Coordinates of C-alpha atoms in Angstrom, one line a residue:
M1 CA 0.0 0.0 0.0
P2 CA 1.5 3.4 -0.9
P3 CA 2.4 5.8 1.9
G4 CA 0.0 8.7 2.5
G5 CA 0.7 12.4 2.1
S6 CA 0.9 14.9 4.9
A7 CA -2.9 15.5 5.3
I8 CA -2.6 14.3 8.9
R9 CA 0.4 14.0 11.1
F10 CA -0.1 11.5 13.8
D11 CA 1.3 11.3 17.4
N12 CA 0.3 8.0 18.8
S13 CA 0.0 6.8 22.5
F14 CA -2.3 3.8 22.5
A15 CA -0.1 2.1 19.9
T16 CA 2.8 2.2 22.5
L17 CA 0.9 -0.2 24.8
P18 CA 1.8 -3.9 24.6
E19 CA 0.8 -5.9 21.4
R20 CA -2.0 -7.8 23.3
F21 CA -4.0 -4.6 23.4
F22 CA -4.6 -4.6 19.6
A23 CA -3.8 -6.1 16.2
R24 CA -1.7 -4.1 13.9
L25 CA -3.0 -4.0 10.3
N26 CA -3.7 -1.6 7.5
P27 CA -7.2 -1.0 6.1
T28 CA -8.2 -3.0 3.1
P29 CA -8.0 -0.8 0.0
V30 CA -11.3 0.0 -1.9
A31 CA -11.9 0.2 -5.6
K32 CA -13.1 3.8 -6.4
P33 CA -13.3 6.1 -3.4
R34 CA -15.3 9.3 -3.8
L35 CA -15.7 11.9 -1.1
I36 CA -19.3 12.5 0.0
R37 CA -18.7 15.1 2.7
L38 CA -15.8 16.6 4.5
N39 CA -16.4 18.3 7.9
T40 CA -14.4 21.4 7.3
P41 CA -15.1 23.1 10.6
L42 CA -14.0 20.0 12.5
A43 CA -10.9 19.6 10.4
T44 CA -9.9 23.1 11.3
E45 CA -10.6 22.5 14.9
L46 CA -8.3 19.5 14.8
G47 CA -5.6 21.6 13.2
L48 CA -5.9 19.7 9.9
D49 CA -5.8 21.2 6.4
P50 CA -9.2 20.8 4.8
G51 CA -7.7 21.4 1.4
A52 CA -5.2 18.5 1.8
L53 CA -7.9 16.2 3.1
G54 CA -10.2 17.0 0.2
A55 CA -7.4 16.6 -2.4
P56 CA -7.1 13.2 -4.2
S57 CA -4.3 12.1 -1.9
G58 CA -6.4 13.0 1.2
I59 CA -9.4 11.1 -0.1
Q60 CA -7.2 8.0 -0.7
M61 CA -6.2 8.2 3.0
L62 CA -9.8 8.7 4.1
A63 CA -10.7 5.5 2.1
G64 CA -7.8 3.5 3.7
N65 CA -6.0 3.3 0.4
A66 CA -3.0 5.3 1.5
I67 CA -1.4 5.4 5.0
P68 CA 0.6 8.4 6.3
D69 CA 4.1 7.6 7.4
T70 CA 3.3 8.8 11.0
A71 CA 0.1 6.6 11.3
A72 CA 0.1 3.4 13.5
P73 CA -2.9 1.5 12.1
L74 CA -4.5 -1.0 14.5
A75 CA -7.7 -2.7 15.5
M76 CA -8.4 -2.5 19.2
A77 CA -9.2 -5.5 21.3
Y78 CA -12.2 -5.5 23.7
A79 CA -14.9 -7.7 25.1
G80 CA -18.3 -6.9 26.4
H81 CA -21.8 -7.7 27.6
Q82 CA -24.3 -7.5 24.7
F83 CA -27.9 -7.2 25.9
G84 CA -26.6 -8.7 29.1
G85 CA -24.9 -11.7 27.5
W86 CA -21.1 -12.1 27.9
N87 CA -18.8 -12.2 24.9
P88 CA -15.1 -12.5 25.9
Q89 CA -13.8 -11.2 22.6
L90 CA -15.3 -8.6 20.4
G91 CA -12.9 -5.9 19.2
D92 CA -12.8 -3.6 16.2
G93 CA -14.3 -5.9 13.6
R94 CA -14.7 -3.3 10.9
A95 CA -12.7 -0.3 12.1
V96 CA -9.1 0.6 12.0
L97 CA -7.6 3.3 14.2
L98 CA -5.1 5.2 12.0
G99 CA -3.7 7.0 15.0
E100 CA -4.0 10.1 17.1
V101 CA -3.6 13.8 16.5
V102 CA -2.9 16.6 18.9
T103 CA -5.1 19.6 18.3
P104 CA -3.9 23.2 18.5
D105 CA -5.3 23.4 22.1
G106 CA -3.3 20.3 23.2
A107 CA -6.2 17.8 23.1
R108 CA -5.5 14.3 21.8
R109 CA -8.0 12.8 19.4
D110 CA -8.3 9.4 17.7
I111 CA -8.8 9.2 13.9
Q112 CA -10.5 6.0 13.0
L113 CA -11.8 4.6 9.7
K114 CA -15.1 2.7 10.2
G115 CA -15.9 0.2 7.5
A116 CA -12.2 -0.3 6.6
G117 CA -12.3 -4.0 6.1
K118 CA -11.7 -7.3 7.9
T119 CA -9.7 -7.5 11.1
P120 CA -8.8 -10.4 13.4
F121 CA -11.9 -9.4 15.4
S122 CA -14.4 -9.5 12.4
R123 CA -15.6 -13.0 13.2
M124 CA -18.0 -13.8 10.3
G125 CA -18.4 -10.2 9.2
D126 CA -17.0 -8.6 6.1
G127 CA -15.5 -5.6 7.9
R128 CA -17.3 -3.1 5.7
A129 CA -20.0 -0.6 6.3
A130 CA -23.0 0.2 4.1
L131 CA -23.8 3.7 3.0
G132 CA -26.9 4.1 5.1
P133 CA -25.4 3.5 8.5
V134 CA -22.5 5.7 7.6
L135 CA -24.7 8.6 6.7
R136 CA -26.9 8.0 9.8
E137 CA -23.9 8.2 12.1
Y138 CA -22.6 11.3 10.3
I139 CA -25.9 13.1 10.7
V140 CA -26.7 12.1 14.2
S141 CA -23.2 12.4 15.8
E142 CA -22.8 15.9 14.3
A143 CA -26.3 16.9 15.5
M144 CA -25.4 15.7 19.0
A145 CA -22.2 17.8 18.9
A146 CA -24.3 20.8 17.9
L147 CA -26.7 20.1 20.8
G148 CA -23.7 20.2 23.2
I149 CA -23.7 16.5 24.0
P150 CA -20.3 14.8 24.4
T151 CA -19.9 12.6 21.4
T152 CA -17.6 11.1 18.8
R153 CA -17.5 13.2 15.7
A154 CA -17.7 12.6 11.9
L155 CA -14.7 14.1 10.0
A156 CA -15.6 12.7 6.6
C157 CA -17.5 10.0 4.7
V158 CA -16.5 8.4 1.4
E159 CA -18.1 6.0 -1.0
T160 CA -16.0 3.0 -1.7
G161 CA -17.2 2.1 -5.2
E162 CA -17.9 -1.4 -3.9
E163 CA -21.0 -3.2 -2.8
V164 CA -21.6 -4.8 0.6
Y165 CA -24.0 -7.6 1.1
R166 CA -26.7 -7.5 3.8
E167 CA -30.2 -8.7 3.0
T168 CA -29.5 -7.1 -0.4
P169 CA -26.5 -5.6 -2.1
L170 CA -25.9 -2.0 -0.9
P171 CA -23.3 0.7 -1.7
G172 CA -20.4 0.7 0.6
A173 CA -18.9 3.6 2.5
I174 CA -16.3 4.5 5.1
L175 CA -16.8 7.0 8.0
T176 CA -13.8 8.8 9.4
R177 CA -14.6 9.0 13.1
V178 CA -13.0 11.3 15.7
A179 CA -13.0 10.5 19.4
S180 CA -11.3 11.5 22.6
S181 CA -10.4 7.8 22.5
H182 CA -12.1 4.6 21.6
I183 CA -11.4 2.9 25.0
R184 CA -14.6 1.3 26.4
V185 CA -15.7 -0.5 29.5
G186 CA -15.3 -3.6 27.3
T187 CA -11.6 -2.8 26.9
F188 CA -11.1 -3.4 30.6
Q189 CA -13.3 -6.4 30.5
Y190 CA -11.2 -8.0 27.8
H191 CA -8.1 -8.0 30.1
V192 CA -10.0 -9.1 33.2
A193 CA -11.3 -12.1 31.2
R194 CA -7.7 -13.1 30.6
D195 CA -6.6 -12.5 34.2
D196 CA -4.1 -10.0 33.0
T197 CA -3.6 -7.7 35.9
E198 CA -0.6 -6.0 34.4
A199 CA -2.6 -5.0 31.3
L200 CA -5.4 -3.6 33.6
R201 CA -2.8 -1.4 35.4
L202 CA -1.3 -0.2 32.1
L203 CA -4.8 0.5 30.7
A204 CA -6.0 2.4 33.8
D205 CA -2.8 4.5 33.8
H206 CA -3.2 5.2 30.1
V207 CA -6.8 6.3 30.6
I208 CA -6.0 8.5 33.6
D209 CA -3.1 10.1 31.7
R210 CA -5.2 10.7 28.6
H211 CA -8.6 11.7 30.0
Y212 CA -8.3 12.4 33.7
P213 CA -4.7 13.6 34.4
E214 CA -5.9 15.4 37.5
L215 CA -6.4 12.0 39.2
A216 CA -2.8 10.9 39.0
D217 CA -1.9 12.3 42.4
R218 CA -4.9 11.0 44.2
P219 CA -4.3 8.5 47.1
N220 CA -6.1 5.8 45.0
P221 CA -6.1 6.8 41.3
T222 CA -8.0 3.7 40.3
L223 CA -10.9 4.5 42.6
A224 CA -10.8 8.1 41.5
L225 CA -11.0 6.9 37.9
L226 CA -14.1 4.8 38.6
D227 CA -15.7 7.8 40.3
A228 CA -14.8 10.1 37.3
V229 CA -16.3 7.6 34.7
I230 CA -19.4 7.3 36.8
D231 CA -19.8 11.1 36.9
A232 CA -19.1 11.4 33.2
Q233 CA -21.8 8.8 32.4
A234 CA -24.3 10.4 34.7
R235 CA -23.9 13.7 32.9
L236 CA -24.0 12.0 29.5
I237 CA -27.2 10.0 30.1
A238 CA -29.0 13.0 31.5
K239 CA -28.2 15.0 28.4
W240 CA -29.5 12.1 26.2
M241 CA -32.7 12.2 28.2
S242 CA -33.0 15.9 27.8
V243 CA -33.2 15.7 24.0
G244 CA -35.2 12.5 23.7
F245 CA -32.3 10.5 22.4
I246 CA -32.3 6.7 22.5
H247 CA -28.9 5.0 21.9
G248 CA -30.4 1.6 21.2
V249 CA -27.4 -0.6 22.0
M250 CA -26.0 0.3 25.4
N251 CA -23.8 -2.7 25.6
T252 CA -20.6 -2.5 27.7
D253 CA -18.5 -2.4 24.5
N254 CA -20.5 0.7 23.5
M255 CA -19.8 2.7 26.7
S256 CA -16.8 5.0 26.4
V257 CA -14.7 5.7 29.5
A258 CA -14.2 9.2 28.2
G259 CA -17.9 9.9 28.7
E260 CA -18.7 10.4 25.0
T261 CA -21.6 9.0 23.0
I262 CA -20.1 6.3 20.8
D263 CA -21.3 3.7 18.3
Y264 CA -24.4 5.1 16.6
G265 CA -26.2 2.0 15.4
P266 CA -30.0 1.8 15.7
C267 CA -30.1 5.1 17.5
A268 CA -33.0 7.5 17.2
F269 CA -34.6 10.7 18.6
M270 CA -38.1 10.2 19.9
D271 CA -41.0 11.9 18.1
I272 CA -43.9 11.0 20.4
Y273 CA -42.8 10.9 24.0
H274 CA -43.2 7.8 26.1
P275 CA -40.6 6.4 28.5
D276 CA -41.0 2.9 27.0
T277 CA -40.0 4.0 23.5
V278 CA -37.7 1.6 21.7
F279 CA -36.6 1.8 18.0
S280 CA -33.9 -0.8 17.8
S281 CA -35.1 -3.8 15.9
I282 CA -32.9 -6.1 18.0
D283 CA -34.1 -4.8 21.4
Q284 CA -37.0 -7.1 21.7
G285 CA -37.1 -6.9 25.5
R286 CA -36.9 -3.1 25.7
R287 CA -33.7 -3.3 27.7
Y288 CA -32.5 0.0 26.3
A289 CA -35.8 1.9 26.1
Y290 CA -35.6 5.6 26.6
G291 CA -36.6 5.4 30.3
N292 CA -34.4 2.4 31.0
Q293 CA -31.1 4.2 29.9
P294 CA -30.1 5.2 33.4
L295 CA -30.6 1.6 34.6
A296 CA -28.6 0.3 31.7
A297 CA -25.8 2.7 32.4
H298 CA -25.9 1.7 36.1
W299 CA -25.5 -2.0 35.1
N300 CA -22.7 -1.2 32.7
L301 CA -20.8 0.8 35.4
A302 CA -21.2 -2.1 37.8
Q303 CA -19.3 -4.3 35.2
F304 CA -16.7 -1.5 34.9
A305 CA -16.2 -1.5 38.7
S306 CA -15.9 -5.3 38.7
S307 CA -13.2 -5.1 36.1
L308 CA -11.2 -2.8 38.2
L309 CA -11.2 -5.0 41.3
P310 CA -7.8 -6.6 40.7
I311 CA -6.2 -3.2 40.8
L312 CA -8.5 -1.3 43.2
A313 CA -7.2 -2.5 46.5
K314 CA -4.7 -4.9 48.0
R315 CA -7.5 -6.9 49.6
R316 CA -10.3 -7.9 47.3
E317 CA -13.0 -7.4 50.0
D318 CA -11.8 -3.8 50.4
G319 CA -12.0 -3.3 46.7
I320 CA -15.5 -4.7 46.5
A321 CA -16.7 -2.4 49.2
M322 CA -15.1 0.6 47.5
A323 CA -16.5 -0.4 44.1
Q324 CA -20.0 -1.0 45.5
A325 CA -20.1 2.4 47.3
A326 CA -19.0 4.2 44.1
V327 CA -21.5 2.5 41.9
D328 CA -24.3 3.0 44.4
R329 CA -23.8 6.7 44.0
F330 CA -24.7 6.6 40.3
S331 CA -28.5 6.6 40.7
D332 CA -28.5 9.8 42.7
R333 CA -25.9 11.4 40.4
V334 CA -27.9 10.7 37.2
D335 CA -31.1 11.8 38.8
D336 CA -29.5 15.0 39.9
A337 CA -28.0 15.5 36.4
R338 CA -31.3 14.8 34.8
L339 CA -33.2 17.2 37.1
S340 CA -30.6 19.9 36.3
E341 CA -31.0 19.4 32.5
F342 CA -34.8 19.6 32.7
R343 CA -34.6 22.6 35.0
V344 CA -32.6 24.4 32.2
K345 CA -35.2 23.3 29.6
L346 CA -38.0 24.8 31.6
G347 CA -36.1 28.0 32.6
L348 CA -35.9 27.2 36.3
R349 CA -32.8 29.0 37.4
H350 CA -33.1 28.5 41.2
V351 CA -33.6 25.2 43.0
N352 CA -37.0 24.4 44.3
D353 CA -37.9 21.2 46.0
R354 CA -41.1 21.0 43.9
D355 CA -39.3 21.1 40.6
T356 CA -39.1 17.3 40.3
A357 CA -42.9 17.0 40.6
L358 CA -43.4 19.8 38.1
I359 CA -41.1 18.2 35.5
N360 CA -42.6 14.7 36.0
K361 CA -46.2 16.0 35.7
L362 CA -45.3 17.6 32.4
L363 CA -43.7 14.3 31.1
D364 CA -46.7 12.3 32.4
R365 CA -49.1 14.6 30.6
M366 CA -47.0 14.3 27.4
A367 CA -47.1 10.5 27.5
E368 CA -50.9 10.6 28.1
R369 CA -51.5 12.9 25.2
G370 CA -48.9 11.3 22.8
A371 CA -47.2 14.7 22.6
D372 CA -44.1 15.3 20.4
F373 CA -41.1 15.6 22.7
T374 CA -39.1 18.2 20.8
R375 CA -42.1 20.3 19.6
T376 CA -43.7 20.4 23.1
F377 CA -40.6 21.9 24.8
R378 CA -39.9 24.2 21.9
A379 CA -43.5 25.5 22.0
L380 CA -43.2 26.3 25.7
A381 CA -39.9 28.1 24.9
E382 CA -41.5 30.2 22.2
G383 CA -44.4 31.2 24.4
D384 CA -47.0 28.9 22.8
E385 CA -49.3 26.6 24.7
P386 CA -49.5 23.0 23.6
P387 CA -53.2 21.9 23.5
G388 CA -54.2 20.2 26.8
F389 CA -51.4 21.7 28.9
S390 CA -53.1 24.8 30.3
E391 CA -53.3 23.5 33.9
W392 CA -49.7 22.5 34.0
R393 CA -48.6 25.7 32.2
H394 CA -50.3 27.8 34.9
A395 CA -48.3 26.0 37.6
W396 CA -45.1 26.4 35.5
V397 CA -45.7 30.2 35.0
E398 CA -46.2 30.6 38.8
R399 CA -43.0 28.7 39.4
L400 CA -41.1 30.9 36.9
A401 CA -42.2 34.0 38.6
Q402 CA -40.4 32.9 41.8
D403 CA -37.0 33.3 40.0
G404 CA -37.7 36.9 39.1
D405 CA -36.3 36.9 35.6
T406 CA -37.5 39.3 33.0
P407 CA -39.8 37.7 30.3
A408 CA -37.3 38.6 27.6
S409 CA -34.2 37.1 29.3
R410 CA -36.3 34.0 30.3
Q411 CA -37.4 33.4 26.7
T412 CA -33.9 33.8 25.3
A413 CA -32.7 31.2 27.8
L414 CA -35.6 28.8 26.9
V415 CA -35.0 29.1 23.2
N416 CA -31.3 28.4 23.7
A417 CA -32.1 25.3 25.8
N418 CA -34.7 23.7 23.6
P419 CA -33.8 22.7 20.0
A420 CA -36.2 23.6 17.2
I421 CA -34.9 20.7 15.1
I422 CA -33.5 17.3 15.7
P423 CA -32.5 14.5 13.3
R424 CA -36.1 13.2 12.7
N425 CA -36.0 9.5 11.9
H426 CA -38.3 9.8 8.8
L427 CA -36.1 12.6 7.4
V428 CA -32.9 10.7 8.0
E429 CA -34.4 7.7 6.3
A430 CA -35.5 9.8 3.4
A431 CA -32.1 11.3 3.0
I432 CA -30.5 7.8 3.0
A433 CA -33.0 6.6 0.4
R434 CA -32.1 9.5 -1.9
A435 CA -28.4 8.8 -1.4
H436 CA -28.9 5.2 -2.5
S437 CA -30.0 6.6 -5.8
G438 CA -26.9 8.9 -6.0
D439 CA -28.6 12.1 -4.8
F440 CA -26.9 13.4 -1.6
T441 CA -28.7 16.8 -1.6
A442 CA -31.1 15.9 1.3
F443 CA -28.1 14.5 3.3
H444 CA -26.1 17.7 2.9
N445 CA -29.1 20.0 3.5
M446 CA -30.0 18.2 6.7
T447 CA -26.5 18.1 8.0
E448 CA -26.1 21.8 7.5
A449 CA -29.5 22.7 9.1
L450 CA -28.6 20.6 12.2
A451 CA -25.4 22.5 12.7
D452 CA -27.5 25.1 14.4
P453 CA -30.4 23.2 15.9
F454 CA -31.7 26.1 18.1
V455 CA -32.3 28.4 15.2
A456 CA -34.9 27.4 12.5
D457 CA -37.7 29.2 10.7
A458 CA -41.2 28.4 11.8
D459 CA -41.9 26.8 8.4
S460 CA -38.6 24.8 8.3
P461 CA -39.3 21.2 7.1
Y462 CA -37.0 19.9 9.8
R463 CA -39.4 21.2 12.5
A464 CA -42.3 19.0 11.3
A465 CA -43.3 15.9 13.1
P466 CA -43.8 12.8 10.9
T467 CA -47.2 11.9 9.6
P468 CA -48.7 8.5 10.5
E469 CA -47.6 7.3 7.1
T470 CA -44.0 8.5 7.4
Q471 CA -43.3 7.7 11.0
V472 CA -40.4 5.4 11.6
H473 CA -41.0 2.6 14.2
Q474 CA -37.8 0.6 13.9
T475 CA -34.1 1.3 13.3
F476 CA -31.4 -1.1 12.4
C477 CA -27.7 -1.7 13.3
G478 CA -26.5 -2.1 9.7
T479 CA -23.8 -4.6 10.6

């Protein structure tokens, strides 16, 4: 494979860990790569040259056909619980980490090609990605970033010029994904399953150095790491809940220790609000329903704590007590974080003991009436009264008066806290359908609109809820 140009200069740290952490390999070349979209603002933020990335040599690199001299391509090893079932070896089955870049502000970011071909962890898969899931992840992950939710990002997507075979032949594509790191709860589980205490120590030290350097001098850095990941996940799940987002596959291998949303498969934003809402076609038991996401995160964090036991304390019983106490704090933390997020959505600046009841009454009323999640909160922000909410709205207005804000400042805060538009499932699916016929106009238009989700004209098509005929009831992984 020819060496790449200088579109990206890598500085790698994960690749310096022992070989049992990953498998070194290059992406599998593709036939006729064509750039679909380059995220120019993100490239600039990363300190990369968008012109070089969009040039023919840059596109060859984004397709995996050319590897920069400073890259250290590898597929990461990890294990995980999938819908509660244990799998001792998963790993990057269709992704290759090219390496890491250091941004102008000193942050370290992974650059990964998703859909880059077979790896030793592919099992029976082809290692490729279909166009639809790549476009979905690009749209949704960038929308999440614009909403202020910690997430992996999409730097680029390219067509491969090849077909992948699922139920039918589909056009292939590759997503260039950016992350604070791709280390997961399942990465720790992988080494625990092999009784590799040395690897656990190395991994914990690496995560602390990379994501939580302030913990290095704590009396027990490993316990501090557990606590920091618990905090990060509590904040993340609360933010998901505040925008009606449903991840769909909250397996332990899909939980980032950096506290970022990762692995957008059958993800979706709710239209009609109900806590039992599920979109994922494989979640038959509603394990990862909207309202179950805090419980799922709690379960995953218990597995993370269990994985740290060999390095948490000299005596195992002491480690168990520490881990249990830390995990037990998650429920209160996620509840507090969720309350804080919904207070902001309703413009409640000062804490009031009755706020929880006020918020829950609104959500209960929304569920009873089949109200649209995003449109209801946006209507309240814009001073409209959703039909059937007059009694609740009266109580809310009385509560707002207690904070003493001016109506103008309050409305500005509300509009800035409640998006006008989200990646509506029916519009995402429509954009993907058009892309399958070679027309990417809807994909580009939607991506650009979602870059500023708090600003949209009243007649914007992205504000519209789906009709009964266009409503999407199921989403799919695409693997």
